DNA sequence: AGTTATACCTAGCAATACTAGGCTTAAAAC
DNA sequence: GTTTTAAGCCTAGTATTGCTAGGTATAACT
């Protein structure tokens, strides 16, 4: 799958993956791989800058957590703005996808 | 709709829009607007460079046509490689869209 | 004569996902 | 006990790409 396809949709993927359960970056990568049915296997160099971007935009908040075993993790959760943005981006995706479907004649 | 969403999908849109009927740039813009149900209204600065890119990649061929009325037009048609690429990109889109659907939980 | 619609083009911009590297710590293997 | 592997985070730089803003030319309409 082309690398450019994801552009403009990664934020929605991240917001939806985090959802209600706070997750750290590494776990987000695995969750995306699992929930996408193996479609997406995103590298760290994609995820971490995107998380920082979303936090800077006020859609995510992060805190450092020291688990019993293992090293410190940075855990991300949706803010109120993040939840709202997720709703908008879901609608935006459906609009976009139906437009592409119409043009490609795939699912029309 | 965000401007970044289209990235990576425009080529498929162009190839599918041209399809079997040779079209010129301006008509392609109108065809995309019509067939997408108004979802996409793409500016010329998006279309023309993309057409050049696809021709350079060997997926499109162009010829200049002088119609009875009106000014000269550059008419694009799919090459064999373009037709093959369209098939692949359609499949790529479906794979991508189903991955996003799974993660967003929209159409799953 | 002037405006509008048709029709093409390009330079530069902004955004973004990825590559390729580096750093640290805990667990597992040898 | 030392080395290796996996977990976990990070960033600089790159390539691609769609868009903005501008320009040019011709035909039709007012």
Tab-separated table of C-alpha atoms (C1' of nucleotides) in Angstrom:
chain	number	residue	atom	x	y	z
A	1	UNK	CA	0.000	0.000	0.000
A	2	UNK	CA	1.327	3.393	-1.001
A	3	UNK	CA	2.821	5.565	1.692
A	4	UNK	CA	1.048	8.715	0.546
A	5	UNK	CA	-2.420	7.279	0.983
A	6	UNK	CA	-2.463	7.803	4.702
A	7	UNK	CA	-1.762	11.511	4.457
A	8	UNK	CA	-4.551	13.497	5.986
A	9	UNK	CA	-6.073	10.439	7.659
A	10	UNK	CA	-3.461	9.557	10.248
A	11	UNK	CA	-4.835	11.941	12.839
A	12	UNK	CA	-8.249	10.320	12.668
A	13	UNK	CA	-6.615	6.911	13.006
A	14	UNK	CA	-4.717	7.999	16.085
A	15	UNK	CA	-7.672	9.687	17.750
A	16	UNK	CA	-9.909	6.699	17.078
A	17	UNK	CA	-7.303	4.231	18.294
A	18	UNK	CA	-6.778	6.011	21.557
A	19	UNK	CA	-10.482	6.527	22.022
A	20	UNK	CA	-11.438	5.990	25.630
A	21	UNK	CA	-8.464	3.969	26.809
A	22	UNK	CA	-5.270	5.920	27.406
A	23	UNK	CA	-2.410	4.349	25.478
A	24	UNK	CA	1.300	4.928	25.063
A	25	UNK	CA	2.995	5.277	21.692
A	26	UNK	CA	4.320	1.774	21.361
A	27	UNK	CA	0.965	0.283	22.295
A	28	UNK	CA	-0.750	2.573	19.800
A	29	UNK	CA	1.356	1.146	17.005
A	30	UNK	CA	0.359	-2.377	17.978
A	31	UNK	CA	-3.282	-1.426	18.420
A	32	UNK	CA	-3.401	0.111	14.957
A	33	UNK	CA	-1.851	-2.997	13.465
A	34	UNK	CA	-4.337	-5.212	15.283
A	35	UNK	CA	-7.489	-3.174	14.704
A	36	UNK	CA	-6.766	-2.500	11.057
A	37	UNK	CA	-6.574	-6.199	10.405
A	38	UNK	CA	-2.934	-5.894	9.491
A	39	UNK	CA	-3.558	-3.202	6.893
A	40	UNK	CA	-1.477	-0.632	8.730
A	41	UNK	CA	1.913	-1.289	10.247
A	42	UNK	CA	3.134	2.207	10.975
A	43	UNK	CA	6.725	2.987	11.912
A	44	UNK	CA	7.654	4.898	15.042
A	45	UNK	CA	8.929	7.799	12.985
A	46	UNK	CA	5.368	8.279	11.825
A	47	UNK	CA	3.621	7.854	15.154
A	48	UNK	CA	5.668	9.858	17.617
A	49	UNK	CA	5.813	13.120	15.687
A	50	UNK	CA	2.112	12.816	14.976
A	51	UNK	CA	1.337	12.372	18.670
A	52	UNK	CA	3.366	15.470	19.471
A	53	UNK	CA	1.528	17.360	16.765
A	54	UNK	CA	-1.838	16.340	18.150
A	55	UNK	CA	-0.850	17.244	21.675
A	56	UNK	CA	0.391	20.628	20.499
A	57	UNK	CA	-2.957	21.101	18.779
A	58	UNK	CA	-4.709	20.398	22.066
A	59	UNK	CA	-6.386	17.206	20.906
A	60	UNK	CA	-4.306	14.912	23.102
A	61	UNK	CA	-2.871	15.170	26.599
A	62	UNK	CA	0.033	13.094	27.826
A	63	UNK	CA	1.490	12.029	31.161
A	64	UNK	CA	4.482	9.903	32.091
A	65	UNK	CA	3.714	6.637	33.824
A	66	UNK	CA	6.097	4.279	35.623
A	67	UNK	CA	4.655	0.752	35.425
A	68	UNK	CA	5.656	-1.986	37.912
A	69	UNK	CA	7.796	-3.757	35.353
A	70	UNK	CA	9.347	-2.117	32.344
A	71	UNK	CA	10.467	1.404	31.674
A	72	UNK	CA	8.634	4.695	31.769
A	73	UNK	CA	5.919	5.286	29.236
A	74	UNK	CA	4.261	8.376	27.923
A	75	UNK	CA	0.532	7.789	27.953
A	76	UNK	CA	-1.849	9.734	25.725
A	77	UNK	CA	-5.539	10.432	26.201
A	78	UNK	CA	-8.084	12.424	24.261
A	79	UNK	CA	-8.965	15.898	25.428
A	80	UNK	CA	-12.470	17.288	25.002
A	81	UNK	CA	-11.295	18.914	21.814
A	82	UNK	CA	-9.875	15.577	20.735
A	83	UNK	CA	-13.187	13.847	21.218
A	84	UNK	CA	-14.955	16.531	19.251
A	85	UNK	CA	-12.325	16.428	16.534
A	86	UNK	CA	-12.714	12.676	16.276
A	87	UNK	CA	-16.420	13.052	15.608
A	88	UNK	CA	-15.717	15.606	12.903
A	89	UNK	CA	-12.971	13.528	11.336
A	90	UNK	CA	-15.138	10.432	11.259
A	91	UNK	CA	-17.754	12.397	9.335
A	92	UNK	CA	-15.045	13.868	7.123
A	93	UNK	CA	-13.752	10.414	6.323
A	94	UNK	CA	-17.181	9.117	5.386
A	95	UNK	CA	-17.770	12.092	3.136
A	96	UNK	CA	-14.389	11.706	1.523
A	97	UNK	CA	-14.688	7.952	1.101
A	98	UNK	CA	-18.108	8.178	-0.488
A	99	UNK	CA	-16.746	10.746	-2.924
A	100	UNK	CA	-13.894	8.469	-3.911
A	101	UNK	CA	-16.227	5.505	-4.133
A	102	UNK	CA	-18.437	7.415	-6.533
A	103	UNK	CA	-15.545	8.383	-8.768
A	104	UNK	CA	-13.875	4.994	-8.735
A	105	UNK	CA	-17.157	3.197	-9.123
A	106	UNK	CA	-15.961	0.633	-6.629
A	107	UNK	CA	-18.564	0.590	-3.915
A	108	UNK	CA	-21.167	2.736	-5.646
B	1	UNK	CA	-13.064	18.553	3.775
B	2	UNK	CA	-9.381	18.733	4.563
B	3	UNK	CA	-7.022	19.444	1.708
B	4	UNK	CA	-4.544	16.756	2.719
B	5	UNK	CA	-7.047	13.935	2.467
B	6	UNK	CA	-6.762	13.620	-1.270
B	7	UNK	CA	-3.026	13.084	-1.216
B	8	UNK	CA	-2.142	9.718	-2.609
B	9	UNK	CA	-5.586	9.240	-4.123
B	10	UNK	CA	-5.653	11.889	-6.809
B	11	UNK	CA	-3.967	9.690	-9.388
B	12	UNK	CA	-6.629	7.036	-8.992
B	13	UNK	CA	-9.308	9.708	-9.317
B	14	UNK	CA	-7.776	11.006	-12.523
B	15	UNK	CA	-7.251	7.600	-14.071
B	16	UNK	CA	-10.777	6.516	-13.213
B	17	UNK	CA	-12.288	9.743	-14.494
B	18	UNK	CA	-10.570	9.507	-17.842
B	19	UNK	CA	-11.330	5.829	-18.130
B	20	UNK	CA	-12.266	4.967	-21.688
B	21	UNK	CA	-13.248	8.385	-22.964
B	22	UNK	CA	-10.367	10.710	-23.751
B	23	UNK	CA	-10.810	14.014	-21.916
B	24	UNK	CA	-8.994	17.312	-21.715
B	25	UNK	CA	-7.972	18.942	-18.454
B	26	UNK	CA	-10.804	21.363	-18.079
B	27	UNK	CA	-13.393	18.681	-18.816
B	28	UNK	CA	-11.700	16.402	-16.290
B	29	UNK	CA	-12.244	18.973	-13.570
B	30	UNK	CA	-15.921	19.176	-14.407
B	31	UNK	CA	-16.254	15.426	-14.675
B	32	UNK	CA	-14.721	14.930	-11.249
B	33	UNK	CA	-17.053	17.495	-9.763
B	34	UNK	CA	-20.055	15.830	-11.373
B	35	UNK	CA	-19.160	12.208	-10.694
B	36	UNK	CA	-18.126	12.810	-7.116
B	37	UNK	CA	-21.529	14.238	-6.357
B	38	UNK	CA	-19.981	17.601	-5.642
B	39	UNK	CA	-17.540	16.220	-3.095
B	40	UNK	CA	-14.494	17.248	-5.092
B	41	UNK	CA	-14.062	20.607	-6.795
B	42	UNK	CA	-10.391	20.540	-7.674
B	43	UNK	CA	-8.486	23.611	-8.824
B	44	UNK	CA	-6.520	23.723	-12.047
B	45	UNK	CA	-3.269	24.024	-10.145
B	46	UNK	CA	-3.964	20.557	-8.816
B	47	UNK	CA	-5.080	18.916	-12.038
B	48	UNK	CA	-2.603	20.099	-14.641
B	49	UNK	CA	0.589	19.215	-12.797
B	50	UNK	CA	-0.918	15.858	-11.894
B	51	UNK	CA	-1.729	15.127	-15.524
B	52	UNK	CA	1.836	15.959	-16.496
B	53	UNK	CA	3.103	13.708	-13.759
B	54	UNK	CA	0.962	10.821	-14.941
B	55	UNK	CA	2.005	11.315	-18.540
B	56	UNK	CA	5.643	11.392	-17.515
B	57	UNK	CA	5.053	8.160	-15.627
B	58	UNK	CA	3.685	6.595	-18.794
B	59	UNK	CA	0.152	6.145	-17.479
B	60	UNK	CA	-1.394	8.779	-19.729
B	61	UNK	CA	-0.794	9.886	-23.291
B	62	UNK	CA	-1.851	13.281	-24.634
B	63	UNK	CA	-2.472	14.842	-28.011
B	64	UNK	CA	-3.502	18.358	-29.030
B	65	UNK	CA	-6.902	18.659	-30.642
B	66	UNK	CA	-8.386	21.640	-32.469
B	67	UNK	CA	-12.169	21.462	-32.134
B	68	UNK	CA	-14.501	23.233	-34.617
B	69	UNK	CA	-15.409	25.916	-32.123
B	70	UNK	CA	-13.250	26.933	-29.202
B	71	UNK	CA	-9.529	26.859	-28.614
B	72	UNK	CA	-7.015	24.035	-28.759
B	73	UNK	CA	-7.275	21.360	-26.116
B	74	UNK	CA	-4.872	18.805	-24.808
B	75	UNK	CA	-6.681	15.512	-24.643
B	76	UNK	CA	-5.551	12.715	-22.348
B	77	UNK	CA	-6.151	8.990	-22.646
B	78	UNK	CA	-5.051	6.010	-20.609
B	79	UNK	CA	-2.114	3.969	-21.819
B	80	UNK	CA	-1.958	0.231	-21.261
B	81	UNK	CA	0.078	0.903	-18.174
B	82	UNK	CA	-2.540	3.418	-17.089
B	83	UNK	CA	-5.301	0.865	-17.354
B	84	UNK	CA	-3.283	-1.628	-15.372
B	85	UNK	CA	-2.409	0.985	-12.790
B	86	UNK	CA	-6.060	1.895	-12.429
B	87	UNK	CA	-6.917	-1.700	-11.600
B	88	UNK	CA	-4.181	-1.792	-8.985
B	89	UNK	CA	-5.164	1.543	-7.504
B	90	UNK	CA	-8.791	0.548	-7.251
B	91	UNK	CA	-7.744	-2.501	-5.278
B	92	UNK	CA	-5.362	-0.375	-3.244
B	93	UNK	CA	-8.142	2.033	-2.395
B	94	UNK	CA	-10.464	-0.720	-1.277
B	95	UNK	CA	-7.778	-2.215	0.900
B	96	UNK	CA	-6.939	1.159	2.375
B	97	UNK	CA	-10.561	2.154	2.927
B	98	UNK	CA	-11.420	-1.092	4.649
B	99	UNK	CA	-8.429	-0.602	6.937
B	100	UNK	CA	-9.584	2.880	7.871
B	101	UNK	CA	-13.138	1.684	8.296
B	102	UNK	CA	-11.966	-0.968	10.714
B	103	UNK	CA	-9.977	1.485	12.800
B	104	UNK	CA	-12.609	4.199	12.808
B	105	UNK	CA	-15.362	1.712	13.420
B	106	UNK	CA	-17.519	3.613	10.968
B	107	UNK	CA	-18.539	1.076	8.404
B	108	UNK	CA	-17.272	-2.002	10.193
C	1	DA	C1'	-14.939	47.262	-26.523
C	2	DG	C1'	-15.293	44.774	-22.494
C	3	DT	C1'	-16.566	40.982	-19.963
C	4	DT	C1'	-17.106	36.149	-19.222
C	5	DA	C1'	-16.148	31.354	-19.869
C	6	DT	C1'	-13.040	28.168	-21.754
C	7	DA	C1'	-8.447	26.342	-21.613
C	8	DC	C1'	-3.657	25.788	-20.508
C	9	DC	C1'	0.521	26.522	-17.600
C	10	DT	C1'	4.126	27.222	-13.699
C	11	DA	C1'	6.759	28.831	-9.470
C	12	DG	C1'	6.619	28.587	-4.890
C	13	DC	C1'	4.338	27.074	-0.454
C	14	DA	C1'	2.835	24.157	3.291
C	15	DA	C1'	1.824	19.956	5.110
C	16	DT	C1'	2.995	15.393	6.193
C	17	DA	C1'	4.510	10.470	6.444
C	18	DC	C1'	8.659	8.113	6.162
C	19	DT	C1'	13.814	6.821	6.465
C	20	DA	C1'	17.506	6.322	9.201
C	21	DG	C1'	19.556	7.008	12.734
C	22	DG	C1'	20.241	7.458	18.140
C	23	DC	C1'	19.204	6.798	23.203
C	24	DT	C1'	17.614	4.079	27.414
C	25	DT	C1'	16.056	0.220	30.216
C	26	DA	C1'	14.269	-4.444	31.241
C	27	DA	C1'	14.091	-9.171	30.149
C	28	DA	C1'	15.979	-13.302	27.955
C	29	DA	C1'	19.599	-16.056	26.112
C	30	DC	C1'	24.116	-17.662	26.005
D	1	DG	C1'	27.717	-12.433	33.939
D	2	DT	C1'	27.665	-10.819	29.580
D	3	DT	C1'	25.376	-10.243	25.423
D	4	DT	C1'	21.415	-9.906	22.861
D	5	DT	C1'	16.720	-8.931	22.132
D	6	DA	C1'	12.578	-6.455	22.881
D	7	DA	C1'	10.212	-2.491	24.752
D	8	DG	C1'	9.985	2.372	24.593
D	9	DC	C1'	10.969	7.093	23.297
D	10	DC	C1'	12.918	10.649	20.165
D	11	DT	C1'	14.507	13.773	16.097
D	12	DA	C1'	16.751	15.646	11.733
D	13	DG	C1'	16.236	15.450	7.195
D	14	DT	C1'	13.879	13.870	2.807
D	15	DA	C1'	10.433	13.237	-0.823
D	16	DT	C1'	6.023	13.749	-2.330
D	17	DT	C1'	2.140	16.128	-3.130
D	18	DG	C1'	-1.923	19.178	-3.552
D	19	DC	C1'	-2.831	23.965	-3.391
D	20	DT	C1'	-2.346	29.211	-3.918
D	21	DA	C1'	-1.630	32.771	-6.820
D	22	DG	C1'	-0.404	34.326	-10.578
D	23	DG	C1'	0.053	34.494	-15.819
D	24	DT	C1'	-1.388	33.702	-20.928
D	25	DA	C1'	-4.561	32.971	-24.866
D	26	DT	C1'	-8.910	32.424	-27.422
D	27	DA	C1'	-13.949	32.294	-28.343
D	28	DA	C1'	-18.526	33.887	-27.303
D	29	DC	C1'	-21.608	37.094	-25.510
D	30	DT	C1'	-23.097	41.837	-24.248
